[in-house]
Short mmCIF file of C-alpha atoms and ligand atoms in Angstrom, two decimals:
data_model
loop_
_atom_site.label_atom_id
_atom_site.label_comp_id
_atom_site.label_asym_id
_atom_site.label_seq_id
_atom_site.Cartn_x
_atom_site.Cartn_y
_atom_site.Cartn_z
CA MET A 273 11.00 -9.84 8.84
CA ARG A 274 9.97 -6.36 9.18
CA GLN A 275 12.96 -3.97 9.50
CA PHE A 276 12.69 -0.71 11.87
CA SER A 277 14.71 2.42 12.39
CA ALA A 278 14.99 4.97 15.28
CA CYS A 279 14.11 8.33 14.97
CA ILE A 280 17.11 9.20 17.22
CA GLU A 281 15.82 13.09 16.90
CA TRP A 282 13.38 11.65 19.90
CA LEU A 283 14.51 7.88 20.78
CA PHE A 284 17.47 7.65 22.81
CA ALA A 285 17.84 11.74 23.58
CA ARG A 286 19.25 11.63 27.37
CA ASP A 287 20.50 14.82 28.55
CA GLY A 288 24.02 15.11 28.73
CA ASP A 289 25.07 12.28 25.82
CA ALA A 290 26.67 13.14 22.40
CA PHE A 291 23.83 13.04 19.62
CA ALA A 292 25.85 10.31 18.31
CA ASP A 293 25.84 7.93 21.56
CA ARG A 294 21.88 7.74 20.71
CA ILE A 295 23.33 5.72 17.89
CA ARG A 296 24.85 3.32 20.24
CA LEU A 297 21.44 3.28 22.85
CA ALA A 298 19.69 2.09 19.52
CA GLN A 299 22.38 -0.79 18.93
CA ALA A 300 21.67 -1.66 22.73
CA ALA A 301 17.81 -1.83 22.39
CA GLY A 302 18.37 -4.83 19.22
CA LEU A 303 17.96 -1.97 16.41
CA ASP A 304 19.81 -2.23 13.41
CA ALA A 305 19.16 1.42 12.16
CA VAL A 306 18.28 4.96 12.76
CA GLU A 307 17.21 7.86 11.42
CA PHE A 308 17.52 11.95 11.93
CA TRP A 309 16.59 14.80 10.30
CA HIS A 310 18.73 17.90 9.43
CA TRP A 311 22.46 16.79 8.68
CA THR A 312 23.69 20.46 8.72
CA ASN A 313 23.66 20.91 12.10
CA LYS A 314 25.17 17.69 13.15
CA ASP A 315 29.04 16.40 13.95
CA LEU A 316 29.10 14.11 11.08
CA ASP A 317 32.64 12.43 11.76
CA ALA A 318 30.93 11.65 14.92
CA ILE A 319 27.96 9.98 13.23
CA ALA A 320 30.30 8.02 10.73
CA ALA A 321 32.39 6.68 13.75
CA ALA A 322 29.23 5.86 15.76
CA VAL A 323 27.59 3.80 12.13
CA ALA A 324 31.15 2.12 11.74
CA GLU A 325 31.79 0.79 15.55
CA THR A 326 27.85 -0.38 15.80
CA GLY A 327 27.40 -1.30 12.72
CA ILE A 328 23.95 0.45 12.78
CA GLY A 329 22.83 1.58 9.41
CA VAL A 330 21.41 5.04 9.05
CA SER A 331 18.12 4.62 7.13
CA GLY A 332 17.38 8.40 6.32
CA MET A 333 17.68 11.90 6.69
CA VAL A 334 15.99 15.09 5.87
CA ALA A 335 17.24 16.65 2.05
CA GLU A 336 18.70 20.21 3.06
CA PRO A 337 17.77 22.94 3.04
CA MET A 338 14.25 22.92 3.95
CA ILE A 339 12.95 25.25 1.95
CA ALA A 340 9.54 25.30 -0.02
CA LEU A 341 9.40 23.44 -2.88
CA THR A 342 5.62 25.17 -3.46
CA ASN A 343 8.05 28.37 -4.39
CA PRO A 344 9.29 28.57 -7.74
CA ALA A 345 12.28 30.75 -6.66
CA ASN A 346 13.85 27.77 -4.27
CA LYS A 347 14.65 25.63 -7.34
CA GLU A 348 18.04 26.10 -7.48
CA ALA A 349 19.20 26.32 -4.05
CA TRP A 350 17.40 23.49 -3.10
CA LEU A 351 18.62 21.06 -6.06
CA ASN A 352 21.86 22.48 -4.92
CA GLY A 353 21.35 21.41 -1.47
CA LEU A 354 19.88 17.97 -2.74
CA ARG A 355 23.60 17.40 -4.42
CA GLU A 356 24.93 17.79 -1.01
CA SER A 357 22.40 15.74 0.64
CA VAL A 358 22.91 13.01 -1.72
CA ALA A 359 26.82 12.85 -0.94
CA VAL A 360 26.21 13.03 2.97
CA ALA A 361 23.55 9.97 2.27
CA GLN A 362 26.09 7.87 0.31
CA ARG A 363 28.52 8.55 3.06
CA LEU A 364 26.66 7.30 5.53
CA GLY A 365 24.54 4.57 3.50
CA ALA A 366 21.38 6.10 4.08
CA PRO A 367 19.04 5.12 1.19
CA VAL A 368 16.44 7.40 1.71
CA LEU A 369 16.35 11.29 1.83
CA ILE A 370 12.99 13.17 3.01
CA ALA A 371 11.77 16.10 1.23
CA GLN A 372 9.19 18.43 2.65
CA ALA A 373 7.00 20.78 0.79
CA GLY A 374 7.02 23.84 2.46
CA ASP A 375 4.25 25.57 3.39
CA GLU A 376 1.53 26.83 1.28
CA LEU A 377 2.26 30.33 -0.36
CA ALA A 378 -0.60 32.97 -0.69
CA GLU A 379 0.86 34.70 -3.77
CA PHE A 380 0.73 31.12 -5.96
CA SER A 381 -2.28 29.39 -6.69
CA ARG A 382 -2.39 25.33 -5.65
CA ALA A 383 -1.76 24.60 -9.07
CA GLU A 384 1.01 26.65 -9.82
CA GLN A 385 2.88 25.42 -6.12
CA ARG A 386 2.14 21.69 -7.38
CA ALA A 387 3.70 22.60 -10.64
CA ALA A 388 6.61 23.81 -8.76
CA ILE A 389 7.02 20.65 -6.53
CA VAL A 390 6.98 18.73 -9.39
CA ALA A 391 9.54 21.09 -11.55
CA THR A 392 12.07 20.57 -8.63
CA LEU A 393 11.37 16.94 -7.89
CA ARG A 394 12.07 16.19 -12.30
CA VAL A 395 15.15 17.38 -11.79
CA GLY A 396 15.68 16.31 -8.48
CA ALA A 397 15.47 12.68 -10.16
CA ASP A 398 18.31 12.91 -12.65
CA ILE A 399 20.25 14.16 -9.40
CA LEU A 400 19.15 11.04 -7.72
CA GLU A 401 19.56 8.33 -10.90
CA GLY A 402 22.25 5.94 -9.94
CA SER A 403 23.07 7.23 -6.67
CA GLY A 404 21.40 4.38 -4.39
CA VAL A 405 19.33 7.23 -2.69
CA ARG A 406 15.81 7.72 -3.10
CA LEU A 407 13.82 10.60 -2.03
CA GLY A 408 10.56 10.74 0.04
CA LEU A 409 7.95 13.78 -0.35
CA GLU A 410 6.28 13.44 3.14
CA PRO A 411 2.56 14.52 3.69
CA LEU A 412 2.30 15.79 7.36
CA ASN A 413 -0.78 16.77 9.08
CA THR A 414 -1.71 20.46 9.17
CA LYS A 415 -4.56 19.78 12.14
CA ILE A 416 -2.28 19.52 15.05
CA ASP A 417 1.73 19.86 13.90
CA HIS A 418 1.93 21.38 10.99
CA ALA A 419 -0.95 24.42 10.24
CA GLY A 420 -0.23 25.95 6.92
CA TYR A 421 1.84 22.97 5.19
CA TYR A 422 0.80 22.39 1.66
CA LEU A 423 0.65 18.91 1.68
CA SER A 424 -1.31 17.38 3.77
CA SER A 425 -3.14 14.50 1.69
CA THR A 426 -1.36 11.47 0.99
CA ALA A 427 -3.42 11.16 -1.92
CA GLU A 428 -2.10 14.03 -3.50
CA GLY A 429 1.06 13.12 -2.36
CA LEU A 430 0.96 9.96 -4.51
CA ASP A 431 -0.53 12.15 -7.40
CA ILE A 432 2.56 14.25 -7.02
CA VAL A 433 4.77 11.53 -7.47
CA ASP A 434 3.31 10.06 -10.13
CA GLU A 435 3.42 13.30 -12.19
CA VAL A 436 7.26 13.68 -11.36
CA GLY A 437 7.04 9.85 -12.67
CA ARG A 438 10.95 8.88 -12.23
CA PRO A 439 11.15 5.90 -9.56
CA GLU A 440 13.97 8.17 -7.80
CA VAL A 441 11.04 9.66 -6.41
CA GLY A 442 8.61 8.73 -3.71
CA ILE A 443 6.39 9.54 -0.42
CA VAL A 444 7.31 9.08 3.10
CA TYR A 445 3.96 7.71 4.65
CA ASP A 446 3.57 8.55 7.83
CA LEU A 447 0.70 6.75 9.63
CA TYR A 448 0.43 9.20 12.72
CA HIS A 449 0.02 12.47 10.26
CA SER A 450 -2.16 10.10 7.89
CA ALA A 451 -4.47 9.25 10.71
CA VAL A 452 -4.64 12.89 12.53
CA MET A 453 -5.91 13.82 8.85
CA GLY A 454 -8.87 11.21 9.12
CA GLU A 455 -7.11 8.96 6.27
CA ASP A 456 -7.86 5.55 5.72
CA THR A 457 -4.64 3.77 4.78
CA GLN A 458 -6.07 1.60 2.55
CA GLN A 459 -8.14 3.96 0.60
CA VAL A 460 -5.32 6.36 0.05
CA VAL A 461 -2.43 4.22 -0.66
CA GLY A 462 -4.53 1.72 -3.08
CA ASP A 463 -2.22 0.10 -5.57
CA ARG A 464 0.28 2.66 -5.01
CA ILE A 465 2.83 0.76 -2.53
CA ASP A 466 5.52 0.86 -4.72
CA ARG A 467 5.58 4.76 -4.45
CA ILE A 468 6.47 4.61 -0.57
CA VAL A 469 10.27 4.68 -0.20
CA HIS A 470 9.66 4.84 3.84
CA LEU A 471 7.02 4.61 6.87
CA HIS A 472 6.82 6.52 10.23
CA VAL A 473 4.57 5.62 13.06
CA ALA A 474 3.69 7.21 15.98
CA ASP A 475 0.39 7.18 18.04
CA HIS A 476 -2.54 9.41 18.48
CA PRO A 477 -3.79 11.58 20.29
CA GLY A 478 0.10 12.51 21.86
CA ARG A 479 2.57 11.50 19.13
CA ASN A 480 3.74 9.20 21.51
CA ASP A 481 4.98 5.46 21.57
CA PRO A 482 2.54 2.93 19.68
CA GLY A 483 0.12 1.60 21.57
CA THR A 484 -0.65 4.74 23.65
CA GLY A 485 -3.44 6.20 21.35
CA ARG A 486 -6.00 4.75 19.02
CA ILE A 487 -4.57 4.21 16.24
CA ASP A 488 -4.58 0.68 14.44
CA LEU A 489 -1.08 0.83 13.60
CA ALA A 490 -0.29 -2.94 13.58
CA GLU A 491 -3.43 -3.18 11.12
CA ARG A 492 -2.44 -0.72 8.99
CA LEU A 493 1.13 -2.19 8.89
CA ASP A 494 0.23 -5.67 8.17
CA TRP A 495 -2.05 -4.39 5.46
CA LEU A 496 0.81 -2.14 3.80
CA TYR A 497 3.01 -5.43 3.95
CA ALA A 498 0.48 -7.61 2.60
CA GLN A 499 0.61 -5.25 -0.06
CA GLY A 500 4.20 -5.75 -0.98
CA TYR A 501 6.01 -2.95 1.15
CA ARG A 502 9.48 -4.03 2.12
CA GLY A 503 10.92 -0.82 3.33
CA ARG A 504 11.84 0.35 6.92
CA VAL A 505 9.25 1.44 9.70
CA GLY A 506 10.96 4.53 11.29
CA LEU A 507 9.87 4.82 14.76
CA GLU A 508 9.30 8.84 14.82
CA TYR A 509 7.64 9.32 18.34
CA LYS A 510 7.88 10.74 21.35
CA PRO A 511 9.10 8.43 23.65
CA THR A 512 6.88 8.54 27.14
CA THR A 513 10.09 6.42 28.47
CA GLN A 514 13.90 6.15 27.26
CA ASP A 515 14.09 3.08 28.88
CA PRO A 516 15.37 0.41 25.48
CA ALA A 517 12.94 -2.10 26.52
CA ALA A 518 10.08 -0.13 25.57
CA VAL A 519 11.17 0.51 22.28
CA ARG A 520 12.23 -3.39 21.70
CA SER A 521 8.04 -3.93 22.87
CA VAL A 522 7.11 -1.52 20.44
CA VAL A 523 8.98 -3.11 17.59
CA LYS A 524 7.64 -6.82 18.93
CA SER A 525 4.07 -4.98 18.50
CA LEU A 526 4.40 -3.85 15.34
CA GLY A 527 5.55 -7.25 13.84
CA GLY A 528 9.33 -7.18 14.12
O1 3PY B 742 8.17 16.97 11.04
C1 3PY B 742 7.39 16.34 11.27
O2 3PY B 742 6.45 16.16 11.88
C2 3PY B 742 7.85 14.72 10.48
O3 3PY B 742 7.06 13.99 10.71
C3 3PY B 742 9.22 14.69 9.93
O4 3PY B 742 9.68 13.46 9.10
#
């Protein structure tokens, strides 16, 4: 059975509700996990209370601070933030922290920026070791949403992970970003399924509910699961409706 997770930055975001209420709405929609981005701007006590009340799991959040890994000068600050992020993830029971590479910097070559990412993530792996939390470096599309971002290629993300060479560090594979970049899932993932710590889905164009666009998400997921992927599928899309029934039907259409 596939497991899903609602990205409550966008799903269940109703005007006037407290952020933690989105966890209760996720439960009402039949989901058993949620994820979000920043933890530094949220009421963690309220989130922990909603998690305890509903039994909903937190599948992931962003590793803070979201400063560029491409800049070697950010290494210590990023690693200090990772230590805090791991503690928050452990408190909320989240198995995944999401790392963004940051923007491509004019003052460094691509090779230097990649070396900076690898060097920081290698020390990051020591911090993560034994914590029960894995880090997923996330490639993002540079064509629509993140112009200037360093890591737009899934294959390069996987290469970086291989260079880090530690099971604590993998990638978040977002099928929307990948499809926007024109990637073929089978080709870019190949035999490296075990490096994927988490999946994200949204359709394209629009970054809306799966089924509203042209990406063959169900087929791509079938293939990823056939290769042995067993993590969660994060529903990170801009919903066209906040009706919980619509989320349930998306989950069903994706094999849930
Ligand atoms: O920032 C984005 O576009 C993301 O996909 C975050 O997960």
